[in-house]
């Protein structure tokens, strides 16, 4: 049995107590990854952003809202895990100031100062040791699949990941996915478009195999 940390869903970055910045991530892939890992007999900690889906029974679930909360929860869970699969769609930016309550609407234009959120998966990879960290990259295929994979591989190298899942189409909110699994050893595996449950099983199997190979060396 392998202990797996999975991050899933979007984050919400509040402007005030009512309004927030977010994205359309449904959390379906993270839920599918959790199901796949549990079905394979692994132990799962799921750090889950705000979604409408029910998390699978059998996983240890920590619900979070903001990127900073997700970072804190993921770092705590990572201490006891062998593998991390970061499927969450974390907001790149958050408001510099969160207002209290619900400020009234103002006429005219408004300016919001944003500050960058932490790169959660890169932070985990920086202290992974013999653990395995897998990231996700949603890439446009407008310039071709090869260009999308190249951008994914650049992220893999910059963040010191063991593998990156390069999504080839806009899979946000969809029940299907198509991707290329890019490993740090240079190998690429194309996973044709199919339901996210099937894709998730392949991703979990790859991550666990990478961990077992590392422990055997």
Short mmCIF file of C-alpha atoms in Angstrom, two decimals:
data_model
loop_
_atom_site.label_atom_id
_atom_site.label_comp_id
_atom_site.label_asym_id
_atom_site.label_seq_id
_atom_site.Cartn_x
_atom_site.Cartn_y
_atom_site.Cartn_z
CA UNK A 1 0.00 0.00 0.00
CA UNK A 2 1.21 3.47 -0.95
CA UNK A 3 0.14 6.65 0.85
CA UNK A 4 -1.04 9.18 -1.73
CA UNK A 5 -1.82 12.89 -1.38
CA UNK A 6 -4.22 14.29 -4.00
CA UNK A 7 -5.18 17.94 -4.41
CA UNK A 8 -8.35 18.66 -6.36
CA UNK A 9 -10.86 21.31 -7.35
CA UNK A 10 -10.52 25.08 -7.67
CA UNK A 11 -9.61 27.65 -5.06
CA UNK A 12 -11.57 30.77 -4.18
CA UNK A 13 -9.69 33.99 -3.57
CA UNK A 14 -12.02 36.38 -1.75
CA UNK A 15 -12.35 40.07 -2.53
CA UNK A 16 -14.69 40.34 0.46
CA UNK A 17 -16.96 38.01 2.39
CA UNK A 18 -19.22 37.48 -0.64
CA UNK A 19 -17.24 38.07 -3.85
CA UNK A 20 -14.28 35.98 -4.95
CA UNK A 21 -12.02 35.07 -7.89
CA UNK A 22 -12.08 31.44 -8.99
CA UNK A 23 -12.25 29.14 -12.03
CA UNK A 24 -14.53 26.49 -13.53
CA UNK A 25 -12.73 23.40 -12.23
CA UNK A 26 -15.27 20.78 -11.15
CA UNK A 27 -12.85 18.59 -9.21
CA UNK A 28 -13.90 15.54 -11.27
CA UNK A 29 -10.35 14.47 -12.09
CA UNK A 30 -9.22 14.69 -8.48
CA UNK A 31 -12.25 12.67 -7.36
CA UNK A 32 -11.53 10.10 -10.10
CA UNK A 33 -7.89 9.90 -8.98
CA UNK A 34 -9.03 9.31 -5.40
CA UNK A 35 -11.43 6.56 -6.50
CA UNK A 36 -8.69 4.93 -8.58
CA UNK A 37 -6.15 5.03 -5.75
CA UNK A 38 -8.60 3.62 -3.21
CA UNK A 39 -9.66 0.85 -5.62
CA UNK A 40 -6.01 -0.10 -6.02
CA UNK A 41 -5.70 -0.52 -2.26
CA UNK A 42 -3.80 2.67 -1.48
CA UNK A 43 -4.28 5.14 1.36
CA UNK A 44 -5.48 8.55 0.19
CA UNK A 45 -5.51 12.04 1.67
CA UNK A 46 -7.64 14.35 -0.48
CA UNK A 47 -7.22 18.12 -0.12
CA UNK A 48 -10.34 19.39 -1.83
CA UNK A 49 -11.30 22.88 -2.92
CA UNK A 50 -14.93 24.06 -3.10
CA UNK A 51 -16.82 21.64 -5.39
CA UNK A 52 -20.33 20.21 -5.58
CA UNK A 53 -19.13 16.59 -5.78
CA UNK A 54 -19.11 14.29 -2.78
CA UNK A 55 -15.62 12.96 -1.95
CA UNK A 56 -15.19 9.17 -2.04
CA UNK A 57 -15.63 7.22 1.16
CA UNK A 58 -12.42 5.77 2.47
CA UNK A 59 -10.25 8.83 1.86
CA UNK A 60 -9.11 11.27 4.49
CA UNK A 61 -10.59 14.53 3.24
CA UNK A 62 -9.64 18.07 4.14
CA UNK A 63 -11.89 20.76 2.67
CA UNK A 64 -10.20 24.07 1.88
CA UNK A 65 -11.13 27.25 0.06
CA UNK A 66 -8.15 29.48 -0.70
CA UNK A 67 -4.77 28.70 -2.23
CA UNK A 68 -3.03 29.50 1.05
CA UNK A 69 -5.31 27.08 2.90
CA UNK A 70 -4.68 24.41 0.27
CA UNK A 71 -0.94 24.97 0.55
CA UNK A 72 -1.00 24.55 4.33
CA UNK A 73 -3.15 21.41 4.18
CA UNK A 74 -1.07 19.85 1.40
CA UNK A 75 2.20 20.51 3.19
CA UNK A 76 0.88 18.93 6.39
CA UNK A 77 -0.40 15.86 4.56
CA UNK A 78 2.75 15.49 2.45
CA UNK A 79 4.82 14.79 5.55
CA UNK A 80 3.15 11.36 5.83
CA UNK A 81 2.76 10.53 2.13
CA UNK A 82 4.81 8.65 -0.46
CA UNK A 83 3.26 10.19 -3.58
CA UNK A 84 1.61 13.55 -4.31
CA UNK A 85 -0.65 14.10 -7.33
CA UNK A 86 -1.52 17.77 -7.68
CA UNK A 87 -4.68 17.96 -9.79
CA UNK A 88 -6.12 21.11 -8.21
CA UNK A 89 -6.69 24.20 -10.34
CA UNK A 90 -5.12 26.70 -7.97
CA UNK A 91 -5.73 30.38 -8.70
CA UNK A 92 -2.54 32.10 -9.85
CA UNK A 93 -3.44 35.34 -8.04
CA UNK A 94 -5.35 36.54 -4.99
CA UNK A 95 -6.48 40.02 -3.93
CA UNK A 96 -3.85 41.88 -1.92
CA UNK A 97 -6.54 42.98 0.53
CA UNK A 98 -9.73 41.20 1.56
CA UNK A 99 -12.48 43.58 2.60
CA UNK A 100 -14.80 42.77 5.47
CA UNK A 101 -18.49 42.19 4.83
CA UNK A 102 -19.93 43.18 1.44
CA UNK A 103 -18.87 46.67 0.41
CA UNK A 104 -21.57 48.47 -1.61
CA UNK A 105 -21.38 48.67 -5.37
CA UNK A 106 -19.52 51.72 -6.67
CA UNK A 107 -20.09 53.60 -9.90
CA UNK A 108 -17.44 53.68 -12.61
CA UNK A 109 -14.38 51.49 -12.93
CA UNK A 110 -12.49 49.77 -10.14
CA UNK A 111 -8.96 48.52 -9.76
CA UNK A 112 -8.03 45.40 -7.80
CA UNK A 113 -4.46 44.80 -6.68
CA UNK A 114 -3.52 41.14 -7.03
CA UNK A 115 -0.56 39.27 -5.58
CA UNK A 116 0.74 35.88 -6.71
CA UNK A 117 -0.30 32.71 -4.95
CA UNK A 118 2.33 30.13 -4.00
CA UNK A 119 3.16 27.33 -6.43
CA UNK A 120 1.97 24.47 -4.24
CA UNK A 121 3.26 21.55 -6.30
CA UNK A 122 6.69 23.15 -6.76
CA UNK A 123 6.91 23.64 -3.01
CA UNK A 124 6.18 19.96 -2.41
CA UNK A 125 8.67 18.86 -5.06
CA UNK A 126 11.41 21.02 -3.53
CA UNK A 127 11.38 18.86 -0.39
CA UNK A 128 10.29 15.51 -1.78
CA UNK A 129 13.43 13.49 -1.10
CA UNK A 130 12.63 9.95 -2.30
CA UNK A 131 8.95 10.69 -2.68
CA UNK A 132 7.22 11.19 -6.05
CA UNK A 133 5.41 14.37 -7.10
CA UNK A 134 3.16 14.55 -10.16
CA UNK A 135 1.75 17.81 -11.50
CA UNK A 136 -0.87 18.81 -14.06
CA UNK A 137 -0.64 21.25 -16.96
CA UNK A 138 -3.71 22.35 -18.92
CA UNK A 139 -2.25 23.40 -22.28
CA UNK A 140 -3.78 24.80 -25.45
CA UNK A 141 -3.24 22.73 -28.60
CA UNK A 142 -3.61 25.75 -30.91
CA UNK A 143 0.07 25.49 -31.86
CA UNK A 144 0.00 21.69 -32.01
CA UNK A 145 0.39 18.80 -29.60
CA UNK A 146 4.20 18.90 -29.71
CA UNK A 147 4.20 22.52 -28.53
CA UNK A 148 1.77 21.71 -25.71
CA UNK A 149 3.95 18.83 -24.54
CA UNK A 150 7.05 21.02 -24.74
CA UNK A 151 5.40 23.60 -22.47
CA UNK A 152 4.42 20.83 -20.07
CA UNK A 153 7.96 19.48 -20.01
CA UNK A 154 9.28 22.96 -19.28
CA UNK A 155 7.02 23.10 -16.21
CA UNK A 156 8.19 19.63 -15.19
CA UNK A 157 11.82 20.75 -15.24
CA UNK A 158 11.24 24.13 -13.60
CA UNK A 159 9.24 22.61 -10.74
CA UNK A 160 11.45 19.51 -10.32
CA UNK A 161 8.51 17.15 -10.83
CA UNK A 162 8.74 13.43 -11.47
CA UNK A 163 5.96 13.59 -14.04
CA UNK A 164 3.44 16.02 -15.45
CA UNK A 165 0.03 15.27 -16.90
CA UNK A 166 -0.36 17.48 -19.98
CA UNK A 167 -4.05 17.88 -20.80
CA UNK A 168 -4.49 18.32 -24.55
CA UNK A 169 -7.99 19.80 -24.52
CA UNK A 170 -10.06 21.93 -22.21
CA UNK A 171 -11.15 19.25 -19.76
CA UNK A 172 -12.53 21.63 -17.12
CA UNK A 173 -16.07 20.54 -16.29
CA UNK A 174 -15.92 17.62 -18.72
CA UNK A 175 -16.40 13.93 -17.89
CA UNK A 176 -13.63 12.96 -20.34
CA UNK A 177 -9.94 13.76 -20.71
CA UNK A 178 -7.09 13.33 -23.14
CA UNK A 179 -3.51 13.79 -22.01
CA UNK A 180 0.16 13.00 -22.37
CA UNK A 181 2.00 11.64 -19.34
CA UNK A 182 5.47 13.18 -19.42
CA UNK A 183 8.03 11.65 -17.06
CA UNK A 184 11.27 13.16 -15.85
CA UNK A 185 13.18 10.24 -17.40
CA UNK A 186 12.15 11.54 -20.85
CA UNK A 187 9.37 9.07 -21.58
CA UNK A 188 6.01 10.29 -22.94
CA UNK A 189 2.79 8.27 -22.94
CA UNK A 190 -0.27 9.46 -24.85
CA UNK A 191 -3.55 8.60 -23.16
CA UNK A 192 -6.38 8.87 -25.74
CA UNK A 193 -9.59 10.72 -24.92
CA UNK A 194 -11.74 8.64 -22.59
CA UNK A 195 -13.66 8.95 -19.34
CA UNK A 196 -11.75 10.53 -16.48
CA UNK A 197 -12.01 7.38 -14.38
CA UNK A 198 -9.97 5.41 -16.93
CA UNK A 199 -7.44 8.22 -17.29
CA UNK A 200 -7.16 8.46 -13.50
CA UNK A 201 -6.36 4.77 -13.17
CA UNK A 202 -3.48 5.16 -15.60
CA UNK A 203 -2.13 8.25 -13.79
CA UNK A 204 -2.24 6.54 -10.39
CA UNK A 205 -0.56 3.42 -11.78
CA UNK A 206 2.23 5.53 -13.31
CA UNK A 207 2.81 7.49 -10.09
CA UNK A 208 2.93 4.37 -7.93
CA UNK A 209 5.27 2.65 -10.40
CA UNK A 210 7.64 5.62 -10.28
CA UNK A 211 7.64 5.48 -6.46
CA UNK A 212 8.31 1.74 -6.37
CA UNK A 213 11.15 2.06 -8.84
CA UNK A 214 12.70 4.81 -6.72
CA UNK A 215 12.49 2.74 -3.56
CA UNK A 216 14.14 -0.20 -5.32
CA UNK A 217 17.26 1.77 -6.21
#
